Amino acid sequence: MQTQGFFMLKNKKILLGVSGSIAAYKSAVLVRLLKKQGAEVKIIMTPAAKQFVTPLSLSTLSKNEVLSDLTDNDSWANHVMLGRWADIMLIAPLSCNTLSKMANGLCDNLLMAVYLSATCPVVMAPAMDEDMWLHPSTKLNLQKVQSFGNHIIPVDNGELASGLHGLGRMAEPEIIIKWLINHFSVCNDLSGKKVLITAGPTYEKIDPVRFIGNHSTGKMGFALASECQKRGADVTLVCGPVLQSIPTGVKFINVISASDMLEACMKEFENADITIMSAAVADYTVQQPQQDKIKKHEESFQLTLSKTTDILKSLGEIKKSHQLLVGFALETSNERENAISKLKSKNADFIVLNSMNDNGAGFGHDTNKITIFDKAQNEFHFETKSKTEVAKDIINTILNTTHV
Ligand code: CTP
């Protein structure tokens, strides 16, 4: 796999999590192969993993201290920095127990603390007995961790620790290495392209302490920004107030109101090859926001609202032929008709429909279920997926159906 002295994982920072499974013995081979490919490897073991392979073996092979405890000799292991250091976190083997903790967000050891705070992609190679593998709770847990955006390397069929034959063997280290090489192989299909993305809600001021806003968390827009950036694009993210951490390598423009967002988009749009409007812009703003806090003297009072400028529509009006414009439509009824009508009225090239009636779609979820409509009257339907995967589907659809 190391072709002509070329290190396929050169300088890649791999954080290897080893959990308690008989397959933990294979992690020694895995570490050797990772090092051979030029990767930098740091290792965290669960307490149970130490019964299957020694920290000494793994620290010798990785040339790094193996971590296992949240605290060590009165010092605290900085789990946040470990998850930020890594280019990818690989959990191999992933035991049934650790899988269950990951599905439920349990944090009772260092591996779990790092996993829960990791900002890098996470891939897992499960290992367990066939009956455990086929148990409905394991299936549900796997679905759950995948819906969080984690990747799973499929188990092998073969001889198991129980002496039985069947599904559940951890993928061989060579297969795991191939998966990693494939993951890191640079996909530069947006290289040289400028992508403008809007995300999050906008807040329309009522008075210094109150606003009109909506439930958008910005997750979909952030997933799109990360995906475009990974694929080589020059990304500008215009974003309303959200709690997400800013994706690295992206030009981030923080805005508050719909009019701020309009102003930023108008400035950035001219240079954009692709613009994706995933923000949930407020449709109405307060006509006369108050300078002082409104006191509750009255039994009732009225706010006069006026329509905000439709940013997508405004961009649609000035769009040049080489520019691609993608809008979203969040609907609760007549979804298809409304999406197609928005595609036309806003002069967009694509509309991504998500319906509040679909489980796991819309605000706040880590997943989304979309249908994409284009101007040639094509419809692309997708299953419920993590927002990271949905972002890939959106970008792939744009690239596969246009000449951008
Ligand atoms: N949009 C925008 N500016 C606005 C309102 C919406 O750019 N002032 C964009 C959104 O970012 C999204 C698309 O228009 O890409 C559709 O937004 P949506 O809220 O689904 O629909 P609206 O056009 O606001 O219409 P309605 O609320 O009546 O469904």
PDB file of C-alpha atoms in Angstrom, residues 126-229:
ATOM      1  CA  PRO A 126     -16.944  -2.167  15.236  1.00  0.00           C
ATOM      2  CA  ALA A 127     -16.022  -5.597  16.596  1.00  0.00           C
ATOM      3  CA  MET A 128     -18.371  -7.930  18.404  1.00  0.00           C
ATOM      4  CA  ASP A 129     -19.963 -11.342  18.367  1.00  0.00           C
ATOM      5  CA  GLU A 130     -22.536 -11.985  15.645  1.00  0.00           C
ATOM      6  CA  ASP A 131     -25.498 -12.186  18.004  1.00  0.00           C
ATOM      7  CA  MET A 132     -24.543  -8.854  19.550  1.00  0.00           C
ATOM      8  CA  TRP A 133     -23.996  -7.374  16.091  1.00  0.00           C
ATOM      9  CA  LEU A 134     -27.466  -8.464  14.975  1.00  0.00           C
ATOM     10  CA  HIS A 135     -29.225  -7.315  18.155  1.00  0.00           C
ATOM     11  CA  PRO A 136     -31.846  -4.610  17.437  1.00  0.00           C
ATOM     12  CA  SER A 137     -30.275  -2.293  20.019  1.00  0.00           C
ATOM     13  CA  THR A 138     -26.890  -2.512  18.239  1.00  0.00           C
ATOM     14  CA  LYS A 139     -28.588  -1.716  14.929  1.00  0.00           C
ATOM     15  CA  LEU A 140     -30.333   1.280  16.462  1.00  0.00           C
ATOM     16  CA  ASN A 141     -27.121   2.508  18.089  1.00  0.00           C
ATOM     17  CA  LEU A 142     -25.266   2.220  14.769  1.00  0.00           C
ATOM     18  CA  GLN A 143     -27.987   4.183  12.985  1.00  0.00           C
ATOM     19  CA  LYS A 144     -27.859   6.800  15.709  1.00  0.00           C
ATOM     20  CA  VAL A 145     -24.082   7.344  15.601  1.00  0.00           C
ATOM     21  CA  GLN A 146     -24.216   7.484  11.797  1.00  0.00           C
ATOM     22  CA  SER A 147     -26.958  10.096  11.963  1.00  0.00           C
ATOM     23  CA  PHE A 148     -24.540  12.211  14.060  1.00  0.00           C
ATOM     24  CA  GLY A 149     -22.223  12.249  10.996  1.00  0.00           C
ATOM     25  CA  ASN A 150     -19.836   9.475  12.118  1.00  0.00           C
ATOM     26  CA  HIS A 151     -18.555   6.907   9.616  1.00  0.00           C
ATOM     27  CA  ILE A 152     -18.643   3.139  10.093  1.00  0.00           C
ATOM     28  CA  ILE A 153     -16.192   0.714   8.499  1.00  0.00           C
ATOM     29  CA  PRO A 154     -18.261  -2.447   7.920  1.00  0.00           C
ATOM     30  CA  VAL A 155     -17.513  -5.583   9.955  1.00  0.00           C
ATOM     31  CA  ASP A 156     -16.116  -8.736   8.350  1.00  0.00           C
ATOM     32  CA  ASN A 157     -17.703 -12.137   8.116  1.00  0.00           C
ATOM     33  CA  GLY A 158     -15.452 -14.858   9.526  1.00  0.00           C
ATOM     34  CA  GLU A 159     -14.142 -16.608  12.599  1.00  0.00           C
ATOM     35  CA  LEU A 160     -15.209 -14.935  15.850  1.00  0.00           C
ATOM     36  CA  ALA A 161     -13.704 -14.975  19.335  1.00  0.00           C
ATOM     37  CA  SER A 162     -16.584 -17.196  20.478  1.00  0.00           C
ATOM     38  CA  GLY A 163     -15.410 -19.896  18.061  1.00  0.00           C
ATOM     39  CA  LEU A 164     -18.482 -19.319  15.923  1.00  0.00           C
ATOM     40  CA  HIS A 165     -18.397 -18.108  12.344  1.00  0.00           C
ATOM     41  CA  GLY A 166     -20.363 -15.053  11.235  1.00  0.00           C
ATOM     42  CA  LEU A 167     -20.611 -11.292  11.092  1.00  0.00           C
ATOM     43  CA  GLY A 168     -18.903  -9.063  13.631  1.00  0.00           C
ATOM     44  CA  ARG A 169     -15.136  -9.370  13.052  1.00  0.00           C
ATOM     45  CA  MET A 170     -13.393  -6.021  13.017  1.00  0.00           C
ATOM     46  CA  ALA A 171     -12.273  -5.047   9.515  1.00  0.00           C
ATOM     47  CA  GLU A 172      -8.638  -6.035   8.943  1.00  0.00           C
ATOM     48  CA  PRO A 173      -6.094  -3.244   9.620  1.00  0.00           C
ATOM     49  CA  GLU A 174      -5.236  -3.138   5.887  1.00  0.00           C
ATOM     50  CA  ILE A 175      -8.891  -2.404   5.072  1.00  0.00           C
ATOM     51  CA  ILE A 176      -8.992   0.341   7.714  1.00  0.00           C
ATOM     52  CA  ILE A 177      -5.835   1.898   6.242  1.00  0.00           C
ATOM     53  CA  LYS A 178      -7.404   1.796   2.753  1.00  0.00           C
ATOM     54  CA  TRP A 179     -10.500   3.539   4.126  1.00  0.00           C
ATOM     55  CA  LEU A 180      -8.345   6.295   5.634  1.00  0.00           C
ATOM     56  CA  ILE A 181      -6.318   6.762   2.445  1.00  0.00           C
ATOM     57  CA  ASN A 182      -9.537   7.046   0.488  1.00  0.00           C
ATOM     58  CA  HIS A 183     -10.924   9.530   3.024  1.00  0.00           C
ATOM     59  CA  PHE A 184      -7.883  11.767   2.758  1.00  0.00           C
ATOM     60  CA  SER A 185      -7.473  11.497  -1.013  1.00  0.00           C
ATOM     61  CA  VAL A 186      -8.040  15.096  -1.971  1.00  0.00           C
ATOM     62  CA  CYS A 187     -11.249  15.717  -3.819  1.00  0.00           C
ATOM     63  CA  ASN A 188     -10.683  19.088  -5.419  1.00  0.00           C
ATOM     64  CA  ASP A 189     -13.740  19.355  -7.625  1.00  0.00           C
ATOM     65  CA  LEU A 190     -14.504  22.863  -6.288  1.00  0.00           C
ATOM     66  CA  SER A 191     -10.940  24.088  -6.601  1.00  0.00           C
ATOM     67  CA  GLY A 192     -10.798  27.691  -7.827  1.00  0.00           C
ATOM     68  CA  LYS A 193     -14.532  28.195  -7.197  1.00  0.00           C
ATOM     69  CA  LYS A 194     -15.888  30.886  -4.917  1.00  0.00           C
ATOM     70  CA  VAL A 195     -18.873  29.761  -2.866  1.00  0.00           C
ATOM     71  CA  LEU A 196     -21.101  32.090  -0.853  1.00  0.00           C
ATOM     72  CA  ILE A 197     -23.281  30.463   1.823  1.00  0.00           C
ATOM     73  CA  THR A 198     -25.814  31.984   4.212  1.00  0.00           C
ATOM     74  CA  ALA A 199     -26.676  30.240   7.475  1.00  0.00           C
ATOM     75  CA  GLY A 200     -28.536  30.597  10.740  1.00  0.00           C
ATOM     76  CA  PRO A 201     -31.408  32.852  11.728  1.00  0.00           C
ATOM     77  CA  THR A 202     -31.589  36.638  11.635  1.00  0.00           C
ATOM     78  CA  TYR A 203     -32.670  38.623  14.690  1.00  0.00           C
ATOM     79  CA  GLU A 204     -34.940  41.628  14.217  1.00  0.00           C
ATOM     80  CA  LYS A 205     -34.638  44.058  17.104  1.00  0.00           C
ATOM     81  CA  ILE A 206     -37.732  45.004  19.133  1.00  0.00           C
ATOM     82  CA  ASP A 207     -35.850  46.853  21.879  1.00  0.00           C
ATOM     83  CA  PRO A 208     -32.374  46.478  23.458  1.00  0.00           C
ATOM     84  CA  VAL A 209     -33.314  43.156  25.107  1.00  0.00           C
ATOM     85  CA  ARG A 210     -35.796  41.553  22.716  1.00  0.00           C
ATOM     86  CA  PHE A 211     -35.896  40.403  19.129  1.00  0.00           C
ATOM     87  CA  ILE A 212     -37.961  38.456  16.611  1.00  0.00           C
ATOM     88  CA  GLY A 213     -36.115  35.369  15.403  1.00  0.00           C
ATOM     89  CA  ASN A 214     -36.583  31.695  14.574  1.00  0.00           C
ATOM     90  CA  HIS A 215     -35.253  28.291  15.610  1.00  0.00           C
ATOM     91  CA  SER A 216     -32.448  27.949  13.036  1.00  0.00           C
ATOM     92  CA  THR A 217     -29.149  26.611  14.473  1.00  0.00           C
ATOM     93  CA  GLY A 218     -27.091  27.077  11.292  1.00  0.00           C
ATOM     94  CA  LYS A 219     -26.052  23.391  11.199  1.00  0.00           C
ATOM     95  CA  MET A 220     -27.024  22.859   7.550  1.00  0.00           C
ATOM     96  CA  GLY A 221     -25.149  25.968   6.360  1.00  0.00           C
ATOM     97  CA  PHE A 222     -22.071  25.024   8.393  1.00  0.00           C
ATOM     98  CA  ALA A 223     -22.099  21.500   6.944  1.00  0.00           C
ATOM     99  CA  LEU A 224     -22.287  23.021   3.449  1.00  0.00           C
ATOM    100  CA  ALA A 225     -19.429  25.421   4.200  1.00  0.00           C
ATOM    101  CA  SER A 226     -17.200  22.593   5.510  1.00  0.00           C
ATOM    102  CA  GLU A 227     -17.986  20.365   2.547  1.00  0.00           C
ATOM    103  CA  CYS A 228     -17.249  23.087  -0.024  1.00  0.00           C
ATOM    104  CA  GLN A 229     -14.058  24.069   1.788  1.00  0.00           C
TER     105      GLN A 229
END
